[in-house]
Coordinates of C-alpha atoms and ligand atoms in Angstrom, one line a residue:
X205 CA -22.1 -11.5 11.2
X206 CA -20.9 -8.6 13.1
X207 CA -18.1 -6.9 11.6
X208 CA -16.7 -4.5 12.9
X209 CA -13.8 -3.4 11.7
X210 CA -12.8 0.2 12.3
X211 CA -11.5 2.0 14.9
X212 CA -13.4 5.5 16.5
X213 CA -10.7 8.0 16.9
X214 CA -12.0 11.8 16.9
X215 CA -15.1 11.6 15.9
X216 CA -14.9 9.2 13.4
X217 CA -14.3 5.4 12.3
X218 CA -11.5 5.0 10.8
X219 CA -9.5 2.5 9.4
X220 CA -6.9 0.7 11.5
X221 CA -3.2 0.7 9.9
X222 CA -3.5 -2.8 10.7
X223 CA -5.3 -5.0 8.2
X224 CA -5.3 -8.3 10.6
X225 CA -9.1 -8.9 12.2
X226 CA -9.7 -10.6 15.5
X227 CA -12.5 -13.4 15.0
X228 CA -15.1 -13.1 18.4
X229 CA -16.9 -16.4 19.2
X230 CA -20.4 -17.0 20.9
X231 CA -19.2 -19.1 24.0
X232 CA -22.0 -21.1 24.0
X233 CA -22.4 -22.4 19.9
X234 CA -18.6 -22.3 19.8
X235 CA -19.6 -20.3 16.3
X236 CA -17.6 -17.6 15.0
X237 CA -19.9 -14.3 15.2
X238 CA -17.8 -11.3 14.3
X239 CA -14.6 -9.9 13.7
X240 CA -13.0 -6.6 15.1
X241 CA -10.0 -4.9 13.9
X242 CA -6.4 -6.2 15.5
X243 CA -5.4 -2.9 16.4
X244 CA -2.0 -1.3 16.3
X245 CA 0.7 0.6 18.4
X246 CA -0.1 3.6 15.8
X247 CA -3.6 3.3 16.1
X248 CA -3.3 3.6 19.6
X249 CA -0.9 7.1 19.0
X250 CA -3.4 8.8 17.1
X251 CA -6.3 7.8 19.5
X252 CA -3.9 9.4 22.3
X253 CA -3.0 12.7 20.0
X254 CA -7.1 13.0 19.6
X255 CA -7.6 12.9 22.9
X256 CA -4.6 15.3 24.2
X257 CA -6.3 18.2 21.3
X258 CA -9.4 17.6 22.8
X259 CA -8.8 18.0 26.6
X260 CA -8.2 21.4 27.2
X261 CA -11.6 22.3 25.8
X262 CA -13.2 19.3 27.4
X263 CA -11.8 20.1 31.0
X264 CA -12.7 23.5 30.9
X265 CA -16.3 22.6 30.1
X266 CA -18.6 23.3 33.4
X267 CA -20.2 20.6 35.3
X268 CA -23.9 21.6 34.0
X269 CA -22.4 20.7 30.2
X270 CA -21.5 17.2 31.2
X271 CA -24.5 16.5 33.3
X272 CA -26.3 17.1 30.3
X273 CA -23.8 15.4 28.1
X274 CA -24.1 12.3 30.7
X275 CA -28.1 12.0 30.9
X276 CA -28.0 12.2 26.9
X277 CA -25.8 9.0 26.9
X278 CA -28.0 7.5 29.4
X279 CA -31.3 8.1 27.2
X280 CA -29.8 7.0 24.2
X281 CA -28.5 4.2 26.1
X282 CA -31.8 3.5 26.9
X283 CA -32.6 3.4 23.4
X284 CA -30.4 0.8 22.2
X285 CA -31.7 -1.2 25.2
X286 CA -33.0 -4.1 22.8
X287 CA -29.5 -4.2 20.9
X288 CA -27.3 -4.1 24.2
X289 CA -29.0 -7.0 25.6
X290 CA -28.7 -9.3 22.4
X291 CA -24.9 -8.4 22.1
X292 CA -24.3 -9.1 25.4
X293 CA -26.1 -12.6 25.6
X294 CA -24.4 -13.6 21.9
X295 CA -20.7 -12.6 23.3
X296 CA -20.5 -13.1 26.4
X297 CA -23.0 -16.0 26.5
X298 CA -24.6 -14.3 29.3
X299 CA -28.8 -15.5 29.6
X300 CA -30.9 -12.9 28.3
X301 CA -32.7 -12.3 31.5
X302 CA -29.4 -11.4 33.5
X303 CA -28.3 -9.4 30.6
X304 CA -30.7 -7.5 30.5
X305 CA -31.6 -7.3 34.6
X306 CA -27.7 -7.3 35.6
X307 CA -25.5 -6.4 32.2
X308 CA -28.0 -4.0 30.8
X309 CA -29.0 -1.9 33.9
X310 CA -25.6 -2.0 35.8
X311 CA -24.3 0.3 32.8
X312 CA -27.4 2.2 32.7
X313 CA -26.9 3.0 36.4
X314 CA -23.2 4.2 36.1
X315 CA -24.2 6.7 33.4
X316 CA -27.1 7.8 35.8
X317 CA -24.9 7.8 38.8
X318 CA -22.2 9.7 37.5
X319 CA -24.5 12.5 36.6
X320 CA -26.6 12.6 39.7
X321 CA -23.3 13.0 41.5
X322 CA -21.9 15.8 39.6
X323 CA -24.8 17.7 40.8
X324 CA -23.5 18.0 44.6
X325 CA -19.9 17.3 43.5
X326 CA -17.0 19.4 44.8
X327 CA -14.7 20.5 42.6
X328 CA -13.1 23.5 44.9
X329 CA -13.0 24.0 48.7
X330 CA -11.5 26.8 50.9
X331 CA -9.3 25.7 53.6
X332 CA -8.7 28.8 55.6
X333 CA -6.2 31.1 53.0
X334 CA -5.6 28.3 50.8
X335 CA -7.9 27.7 47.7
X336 CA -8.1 23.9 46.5
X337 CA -9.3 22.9 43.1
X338 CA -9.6 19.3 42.2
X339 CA -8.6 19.2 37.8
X340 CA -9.1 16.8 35.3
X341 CA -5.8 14.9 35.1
X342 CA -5.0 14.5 31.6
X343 CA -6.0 11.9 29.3
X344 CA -7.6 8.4 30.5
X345 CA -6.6 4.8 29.3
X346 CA -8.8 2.7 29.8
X347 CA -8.3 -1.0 29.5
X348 CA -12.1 -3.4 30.2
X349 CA -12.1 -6.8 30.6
X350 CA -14.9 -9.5 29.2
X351 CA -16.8 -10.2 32.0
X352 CA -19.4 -7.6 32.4
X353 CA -18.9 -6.0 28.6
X354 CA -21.2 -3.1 29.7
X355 CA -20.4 -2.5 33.4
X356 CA -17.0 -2.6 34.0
X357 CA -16.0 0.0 31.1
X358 CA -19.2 1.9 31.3
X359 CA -18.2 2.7 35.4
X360 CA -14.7 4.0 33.8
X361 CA -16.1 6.3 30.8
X362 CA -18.6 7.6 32.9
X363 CA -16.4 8.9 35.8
X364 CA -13.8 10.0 33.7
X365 CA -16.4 12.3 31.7
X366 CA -17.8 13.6 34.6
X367 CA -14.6 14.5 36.0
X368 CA -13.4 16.0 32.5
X369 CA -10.7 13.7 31.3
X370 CA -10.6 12.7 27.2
X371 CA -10.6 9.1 26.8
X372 CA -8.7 6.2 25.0
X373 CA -10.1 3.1 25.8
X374 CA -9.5 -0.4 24.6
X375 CA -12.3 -3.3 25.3
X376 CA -11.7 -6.6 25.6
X377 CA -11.5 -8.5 22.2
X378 CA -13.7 -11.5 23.8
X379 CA -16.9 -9.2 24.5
X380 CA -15.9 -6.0 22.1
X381 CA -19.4 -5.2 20.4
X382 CA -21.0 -4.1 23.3
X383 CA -18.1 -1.5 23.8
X384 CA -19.1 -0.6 19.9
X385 CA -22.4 -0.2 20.7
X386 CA -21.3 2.2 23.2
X387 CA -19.5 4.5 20.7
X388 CA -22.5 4.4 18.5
X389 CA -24.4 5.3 21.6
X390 CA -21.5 8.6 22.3
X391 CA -20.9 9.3 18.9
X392 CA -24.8 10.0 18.1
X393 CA -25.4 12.4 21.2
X394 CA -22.5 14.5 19.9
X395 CA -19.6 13.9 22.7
X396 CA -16.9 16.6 21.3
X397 CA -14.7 14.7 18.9
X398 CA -11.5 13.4 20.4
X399 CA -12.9 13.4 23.6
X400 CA -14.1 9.7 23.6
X401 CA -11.4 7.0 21.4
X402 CA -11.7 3.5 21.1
X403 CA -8.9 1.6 19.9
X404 CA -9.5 -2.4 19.7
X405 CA -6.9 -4.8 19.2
X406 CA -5.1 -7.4 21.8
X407 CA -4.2 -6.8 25.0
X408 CA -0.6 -7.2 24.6
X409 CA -0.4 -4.9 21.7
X410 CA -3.0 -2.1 22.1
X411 CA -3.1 -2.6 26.0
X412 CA 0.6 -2.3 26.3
X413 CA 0.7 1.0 24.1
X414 CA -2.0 2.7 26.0
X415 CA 0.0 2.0 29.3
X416 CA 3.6 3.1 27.8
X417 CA 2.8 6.2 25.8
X418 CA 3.1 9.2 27.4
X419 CA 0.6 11.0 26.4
X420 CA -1.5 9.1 28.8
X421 CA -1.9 10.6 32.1
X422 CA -3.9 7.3 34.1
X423 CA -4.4 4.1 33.4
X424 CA -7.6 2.6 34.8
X425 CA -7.7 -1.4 34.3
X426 CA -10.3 -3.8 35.5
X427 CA -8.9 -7.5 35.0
X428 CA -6.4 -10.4 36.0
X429 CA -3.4 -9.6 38.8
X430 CA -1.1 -10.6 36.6
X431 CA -1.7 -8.2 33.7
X432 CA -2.4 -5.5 35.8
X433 CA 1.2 -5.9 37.6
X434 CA 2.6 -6.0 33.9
X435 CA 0.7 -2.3 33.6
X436 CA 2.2 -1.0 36.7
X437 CA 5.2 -2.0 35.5
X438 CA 4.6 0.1 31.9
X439 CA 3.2 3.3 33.4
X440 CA 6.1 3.3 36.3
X441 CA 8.3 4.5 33.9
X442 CA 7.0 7.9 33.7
X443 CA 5.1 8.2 37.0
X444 CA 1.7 8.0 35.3
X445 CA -1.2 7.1 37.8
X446 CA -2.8 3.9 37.9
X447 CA -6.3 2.0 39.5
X448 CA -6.7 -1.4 39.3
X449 CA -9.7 -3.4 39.6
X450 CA -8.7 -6.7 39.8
X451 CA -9.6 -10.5 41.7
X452 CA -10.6 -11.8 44.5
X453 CA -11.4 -14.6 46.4
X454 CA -13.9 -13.6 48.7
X455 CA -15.8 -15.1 52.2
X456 CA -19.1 -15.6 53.0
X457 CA -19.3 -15.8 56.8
X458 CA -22.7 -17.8 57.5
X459 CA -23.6 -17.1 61.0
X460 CA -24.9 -20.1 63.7
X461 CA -28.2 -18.4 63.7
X462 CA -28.9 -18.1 59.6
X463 CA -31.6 -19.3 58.0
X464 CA -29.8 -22.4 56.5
X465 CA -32.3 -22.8 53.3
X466 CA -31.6 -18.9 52.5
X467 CA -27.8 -19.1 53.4
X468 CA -27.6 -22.3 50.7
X469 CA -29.9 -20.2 47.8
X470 CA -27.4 -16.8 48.3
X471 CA -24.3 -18.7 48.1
X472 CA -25.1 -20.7 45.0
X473 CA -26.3 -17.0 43.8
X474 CA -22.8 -16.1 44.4
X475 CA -21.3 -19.0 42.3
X476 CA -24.0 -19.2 39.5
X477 CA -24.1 -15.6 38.7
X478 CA -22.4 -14.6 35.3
X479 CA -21.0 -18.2 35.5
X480 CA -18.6 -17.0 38.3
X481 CA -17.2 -14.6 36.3
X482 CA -17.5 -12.0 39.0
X483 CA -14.4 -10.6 40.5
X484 CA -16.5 -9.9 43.7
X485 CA -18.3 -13.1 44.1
X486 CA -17.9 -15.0 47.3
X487 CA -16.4 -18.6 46.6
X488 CA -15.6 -19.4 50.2
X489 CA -18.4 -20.2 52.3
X490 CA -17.3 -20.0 55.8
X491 CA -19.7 -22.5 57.6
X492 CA -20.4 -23.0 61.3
X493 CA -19.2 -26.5 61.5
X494 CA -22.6 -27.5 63.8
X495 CA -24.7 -26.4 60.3
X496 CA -22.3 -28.0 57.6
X497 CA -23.9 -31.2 56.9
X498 CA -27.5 -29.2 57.0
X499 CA -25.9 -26.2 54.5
X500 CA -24.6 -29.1 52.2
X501 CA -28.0 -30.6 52.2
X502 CA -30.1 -27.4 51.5
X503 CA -28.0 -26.8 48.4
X504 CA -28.4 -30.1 47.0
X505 CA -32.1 -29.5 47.3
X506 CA -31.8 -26.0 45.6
X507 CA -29.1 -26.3 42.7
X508 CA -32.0 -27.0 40.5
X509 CA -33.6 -23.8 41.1
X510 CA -30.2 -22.7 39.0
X511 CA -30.8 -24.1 35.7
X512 CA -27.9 -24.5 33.2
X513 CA -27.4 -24.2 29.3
X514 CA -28.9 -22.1 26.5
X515 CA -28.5 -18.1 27.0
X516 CA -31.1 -17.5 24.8
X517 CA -34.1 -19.6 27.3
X518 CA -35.6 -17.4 29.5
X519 CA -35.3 -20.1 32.4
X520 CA -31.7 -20.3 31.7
X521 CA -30.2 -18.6 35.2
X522 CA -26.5 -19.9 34.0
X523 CA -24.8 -19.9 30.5
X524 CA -21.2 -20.8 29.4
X525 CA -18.1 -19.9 30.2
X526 CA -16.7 -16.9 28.0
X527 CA -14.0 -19.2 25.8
X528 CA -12.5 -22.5 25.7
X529 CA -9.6 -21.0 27.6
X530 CA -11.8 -20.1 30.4
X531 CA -13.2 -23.4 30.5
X532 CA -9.8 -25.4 30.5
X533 CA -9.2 -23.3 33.4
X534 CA -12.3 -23.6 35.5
X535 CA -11.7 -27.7 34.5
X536 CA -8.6 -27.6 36.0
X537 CA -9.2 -25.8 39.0
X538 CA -12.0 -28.7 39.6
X539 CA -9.5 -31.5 39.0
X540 CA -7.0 -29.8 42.0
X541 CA -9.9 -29.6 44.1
X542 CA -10.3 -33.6 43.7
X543 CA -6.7 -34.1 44.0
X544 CA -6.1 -31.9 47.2
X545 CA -8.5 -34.3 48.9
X546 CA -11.5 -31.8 49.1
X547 CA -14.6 -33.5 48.7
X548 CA -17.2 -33.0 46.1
X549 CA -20.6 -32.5 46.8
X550 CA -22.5 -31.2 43.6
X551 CA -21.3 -31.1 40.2
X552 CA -17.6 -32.0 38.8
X553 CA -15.5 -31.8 36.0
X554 CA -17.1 -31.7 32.6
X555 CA -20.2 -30.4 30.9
X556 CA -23.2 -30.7 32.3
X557 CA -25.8 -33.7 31.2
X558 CA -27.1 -33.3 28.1
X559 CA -24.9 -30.3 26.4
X560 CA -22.4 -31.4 24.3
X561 CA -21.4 -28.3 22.8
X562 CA -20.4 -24.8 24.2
X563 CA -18.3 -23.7 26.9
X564 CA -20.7 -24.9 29.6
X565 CA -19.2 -25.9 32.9
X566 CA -21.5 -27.9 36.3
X567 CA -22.4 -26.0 39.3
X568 CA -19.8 -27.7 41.5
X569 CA -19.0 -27.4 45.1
X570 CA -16.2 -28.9 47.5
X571 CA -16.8 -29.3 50.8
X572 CA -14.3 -30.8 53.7
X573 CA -12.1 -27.7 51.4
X574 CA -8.8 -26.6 53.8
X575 CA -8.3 -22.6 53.7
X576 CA -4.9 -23.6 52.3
X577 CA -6.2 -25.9 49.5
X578 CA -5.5 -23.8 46.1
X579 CA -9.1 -24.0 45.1
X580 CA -9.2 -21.7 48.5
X581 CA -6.6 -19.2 47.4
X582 CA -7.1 -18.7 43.9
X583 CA -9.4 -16.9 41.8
X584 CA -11.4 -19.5 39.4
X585 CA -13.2 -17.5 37.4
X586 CA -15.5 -20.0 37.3
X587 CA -19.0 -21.6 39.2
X588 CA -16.6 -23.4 42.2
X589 CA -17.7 -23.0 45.2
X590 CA -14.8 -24.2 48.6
X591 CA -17.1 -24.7 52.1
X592 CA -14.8 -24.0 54.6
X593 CA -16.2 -24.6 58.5
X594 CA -15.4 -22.7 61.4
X595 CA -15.6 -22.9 65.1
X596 CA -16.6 -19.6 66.5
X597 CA -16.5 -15.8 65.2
X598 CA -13.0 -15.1 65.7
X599 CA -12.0 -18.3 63.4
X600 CA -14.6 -17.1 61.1
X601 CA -13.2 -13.7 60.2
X602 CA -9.3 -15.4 60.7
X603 CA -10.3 -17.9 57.5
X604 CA -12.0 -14.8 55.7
X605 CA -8.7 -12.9 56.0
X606 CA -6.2 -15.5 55.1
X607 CA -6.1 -14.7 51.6
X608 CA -4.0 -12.1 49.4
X609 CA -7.0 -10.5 48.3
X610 CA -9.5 -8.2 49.2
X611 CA -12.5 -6.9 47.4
X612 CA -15.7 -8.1 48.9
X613 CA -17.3 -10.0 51.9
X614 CA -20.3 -11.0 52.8
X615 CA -22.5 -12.0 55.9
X616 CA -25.3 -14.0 56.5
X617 CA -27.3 -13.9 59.8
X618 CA -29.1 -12.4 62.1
X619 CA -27.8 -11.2 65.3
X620 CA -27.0 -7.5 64.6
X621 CA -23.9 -7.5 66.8
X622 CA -22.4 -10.9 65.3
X623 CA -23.3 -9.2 61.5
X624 CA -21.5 -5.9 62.7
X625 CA -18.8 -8.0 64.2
X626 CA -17.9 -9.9 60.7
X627 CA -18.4 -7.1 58.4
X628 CA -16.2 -4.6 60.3
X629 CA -13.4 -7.3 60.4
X630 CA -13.6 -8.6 57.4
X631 CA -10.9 -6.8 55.3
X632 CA -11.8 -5.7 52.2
X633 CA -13.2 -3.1 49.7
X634 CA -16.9 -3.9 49.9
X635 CA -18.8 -5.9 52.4
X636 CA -22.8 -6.7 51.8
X637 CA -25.0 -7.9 54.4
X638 CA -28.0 -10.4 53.9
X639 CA -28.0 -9.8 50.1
X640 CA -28.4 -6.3 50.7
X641 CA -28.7 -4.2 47.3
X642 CA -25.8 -2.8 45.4
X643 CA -25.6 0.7 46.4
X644 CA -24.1 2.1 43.0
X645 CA -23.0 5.5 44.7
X646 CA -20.9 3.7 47.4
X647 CA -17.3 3.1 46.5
X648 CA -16.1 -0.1 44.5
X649 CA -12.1 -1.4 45.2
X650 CA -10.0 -3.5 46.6
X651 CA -7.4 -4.0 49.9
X652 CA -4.8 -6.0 49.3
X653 CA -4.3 -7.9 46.1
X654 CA -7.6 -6.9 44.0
X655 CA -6.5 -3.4 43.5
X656 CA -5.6 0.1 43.7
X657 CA -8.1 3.2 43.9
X658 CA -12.1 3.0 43.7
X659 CA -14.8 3.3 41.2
X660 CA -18.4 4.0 41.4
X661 CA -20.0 7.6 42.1
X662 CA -18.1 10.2 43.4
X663 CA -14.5 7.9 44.5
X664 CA -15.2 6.9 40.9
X665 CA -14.7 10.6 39.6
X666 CA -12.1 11.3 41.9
X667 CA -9.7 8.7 40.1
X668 CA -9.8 11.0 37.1
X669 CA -8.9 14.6 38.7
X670 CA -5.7 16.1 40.6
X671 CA -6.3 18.3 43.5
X672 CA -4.0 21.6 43.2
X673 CA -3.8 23.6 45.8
X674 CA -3.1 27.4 45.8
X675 CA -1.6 29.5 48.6
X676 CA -3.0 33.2 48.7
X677 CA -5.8 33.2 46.8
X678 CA -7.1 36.3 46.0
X679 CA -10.7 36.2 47.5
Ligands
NAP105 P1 -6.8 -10.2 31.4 O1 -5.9 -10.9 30.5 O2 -6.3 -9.5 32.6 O3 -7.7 -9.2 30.5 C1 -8.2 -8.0 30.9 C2 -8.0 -6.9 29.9 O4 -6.6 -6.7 29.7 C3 -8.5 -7.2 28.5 O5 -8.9 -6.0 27.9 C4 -7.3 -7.8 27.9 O6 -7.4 -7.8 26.5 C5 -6.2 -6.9 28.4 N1 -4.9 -7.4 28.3 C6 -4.5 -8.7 28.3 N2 -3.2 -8.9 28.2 C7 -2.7 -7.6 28.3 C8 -1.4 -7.1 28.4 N3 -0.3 -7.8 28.3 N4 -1.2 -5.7 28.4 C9 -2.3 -4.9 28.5 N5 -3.5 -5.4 28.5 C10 -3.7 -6.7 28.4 O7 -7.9 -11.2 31.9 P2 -8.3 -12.6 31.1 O8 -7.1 -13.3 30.6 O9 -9.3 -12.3 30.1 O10 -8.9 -13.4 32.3 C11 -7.9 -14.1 33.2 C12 -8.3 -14.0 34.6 O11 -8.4 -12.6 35.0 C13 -9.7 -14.5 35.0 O12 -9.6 -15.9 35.2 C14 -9.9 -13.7 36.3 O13 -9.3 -14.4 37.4 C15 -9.3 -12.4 36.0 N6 -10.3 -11.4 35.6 C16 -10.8 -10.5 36.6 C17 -11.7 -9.6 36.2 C18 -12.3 -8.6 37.2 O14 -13.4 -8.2 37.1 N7 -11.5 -8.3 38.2 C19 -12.2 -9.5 34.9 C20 -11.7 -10.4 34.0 C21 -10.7 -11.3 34.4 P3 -7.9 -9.0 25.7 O15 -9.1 -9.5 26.4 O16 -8.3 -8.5 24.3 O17 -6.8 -10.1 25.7
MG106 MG1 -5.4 -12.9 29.1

């Protein structure tokens, strides 16, 4: 069993001044395998007091100290390599291939990152007589969600350190011991105390008292539309700043000319991975309708290249969904897809053959799917795929862009001024081109509907400082 039970606050675990636990379940056994503390309102004060003592000192430190202060959290990080990957796979139900080639090294990299910019960063610039200075705003909340348990709060800490900002942070309680593992991991290189807090609890309680209290200066949340609206809401009332990181419902433009067996293997990439639980994964595939039928085929051919079921196989490439909540939705979202008169190709409602236990849901795909259907609109969380044809480029990017989201695109192809054409119309945060690698220093956000601000390298850090500006500046 992993208990876990205390809170870190200053340099230390300590008990919460609640006694309630949170059980955490391994999605795919359905077993119980830990408990974390139910955290408190009060909890969540003195986490904020610790980290308001510690910021002067901590913003006034110079950017060689936290260079050095991030690489150390990087090696150690390296060191608990082995412990990170097992967590991840028994929360999250992630397989232990992808947690260690996706989870495990996508939080490595932001620690790396975040350092490697701070070498070139700039903190000051002279604009003719005017001096500018860009400061550590004041103390960071952080709220992470489930889905990525190491890179999504790893891609906040490491920002906010390098920009200089103290920390209170609450995890998810669905995925929390990775987030532990992480205060181990800051707590045995020495980061000053009070500088890094982690309060755990749920989301309405701790979540909400991070965003009200006003001894918080940001808020920086990575989750659901609907929670981070409800955070807006909190830290409106005394003009704190706020980023959110939150869904999408992005396109996948195949051109005419793609090669149609590589265009079927990258979109069920982009369904498969994590289980869909990827706020940036494409879920419309936006078809030339004289390849459809040809596209469909291809992927019936390679969905078994994607094998389903235990996290703890090395074949596995996709394990459960994160919690029976989860599930019911993704279950839900496949029964609309029937009833709206879309019409299923691969998978369905229900486990897959042969697993009878665990969160597990079927690689499923729609085609015939209207951009208007809900399985279109919505984020599903889950491994849905809509296939949506067009009839030339300009309907292409119209479907891409009839949605209230915004975080990622993608194009598939191979005439450079159709690819250039797509990805320059396509409106949203972060568009990738023939599976191109994820460039980890380029900025991470949303237009529209999935979110406010960016994260990742240098936009990342710039979240987490104010730019002052000073008139007459003695030279
Ligand atoms: P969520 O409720 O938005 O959770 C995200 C984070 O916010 C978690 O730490 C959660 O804590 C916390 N939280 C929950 N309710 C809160 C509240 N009232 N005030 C403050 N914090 C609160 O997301 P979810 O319910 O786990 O997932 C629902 C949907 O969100 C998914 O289907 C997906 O569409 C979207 N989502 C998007 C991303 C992304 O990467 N953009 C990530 C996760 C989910 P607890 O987990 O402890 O409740
Ligand atoms: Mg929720």
């Amino acid at each position: 069993m992993l208990n876990h039970t205390k809170q870190y606050i200053n340099g230390e675990w300590v008990d919460s001044t609640s006694k309630q636990t949170i059980e955490v379940v391994n999605p795919a056994t359905e077993e119980v395998i830990g408990q974390i503390s139910d955290g408190t309102a009060e909890d969540v004060d003195r986490a904020v007091h610790a980290a308001k003592e510690a910021f002067a000192s901590f913003a006034a430190t110079d950017r060689e100290e936290r260079i050095r202060l991030l690489e150390a959290i990087a090696d150690e990080y390296e060191n608990r390599k082995d412990d990170l990957i097992k967590t991840i796979t028994l929360e999250l139900g992630s397989p232990v291939t992808k947690s260690e080639e996706v989870h495990y090294q996508m939080g490595l990299g932001h620690f790396r990152e975040a350092a490697e910019q701070l070498k070139t960063f700039e903190f000051t610039e002279q604009r003719g007589s005017s001096f500018i200075r860009k400061e550590p705003i004041g103390v960071a909340g952080l709220i992470t969600p489930w889905n990525f348990p190491t890179n999504q709060i790893s891609t906040k800490l490491a920002s906010a350190l390098a920009a200089g900002t103290t920390i209170v942070v609450k995890p998810t309680s669905k995925t929390p011991f990775a987030s532990i593992i992480l205060a181990e991991i800051f707590d045995k290189v020495g980061v000053p105390k009070g500088v890094f807090n982690l309060v755990n609890g749920s989301g309405s309680t701790v979540g909400n008292a991070i965003s009200s209290h006003p001894g918080v200066a940001v808020v920086s949340f990575t989750g659901s539309g609907k929670v981070g609206s409800g955070l807006m809401k909190n830290a409106a009332d005394d003009i704190k700043n706020i980023s959110l990181e939150l869904g999408g419902k992005s396109p996948l433009v195949i051109l005419k000319d793609a090669d149609v067996k590589a265009a079927a293997r990258s979109a069920l990439t982009q369904i498969a991975t994590n289980t869909g639980q990827v706020c940036s994964a494409a879920t419309r595939m936006i078809v030339h309708e004289d390849m459809h039928d040809e596209f469909i085929e291809a992927m019936k051919e390679a969905v078994g290249e994607f094998p389903v079921g235990d996290p703890q196989d090395k074949k596995t490439f996709m394990g459960p969904q994160v919690s029976e909540e989860q599930w019911e939705t993704v279950q839900s979202y496949i029964k609309k897809g029937e009833q709206e008169g879309a019409k299923l190709v691969i998978g369905g409602p229900g486990r897959p053959e042969g697993i009878d236990k665990g969160f597990f849901s079927q690689i499923t795909v729609f085609a015939d799917v209207r951009n208007d259907m809900t399985i279109a609109q919505e984020e599903i969380f889950g491994p849905v795929m809509s296939v949506i044809k067009y009839k030339d480029m300009d309907d292409a990017i119209r479907i891409a862009n009839d949605t209230v989201y915004g975080l990622a695109g993608y194009v598939f192809g191979n005439d450079p001024e159709e690819l250039k054409k797509a990805a320059l119309n396509i409106r949203a945060g972060q568009i990738t081109i023939n599976d191109s690698e994820t460039d980890m220093s380029a900025p991470f956000g949303g237009f529209k509907q999935s979110g406010i601000g960016r994260e990742w390298g240098d936009y990342g850090i710039g979240e987490f400082l104010e730019p002052k500006a000073i008139m007459g500046f003695p030279s």
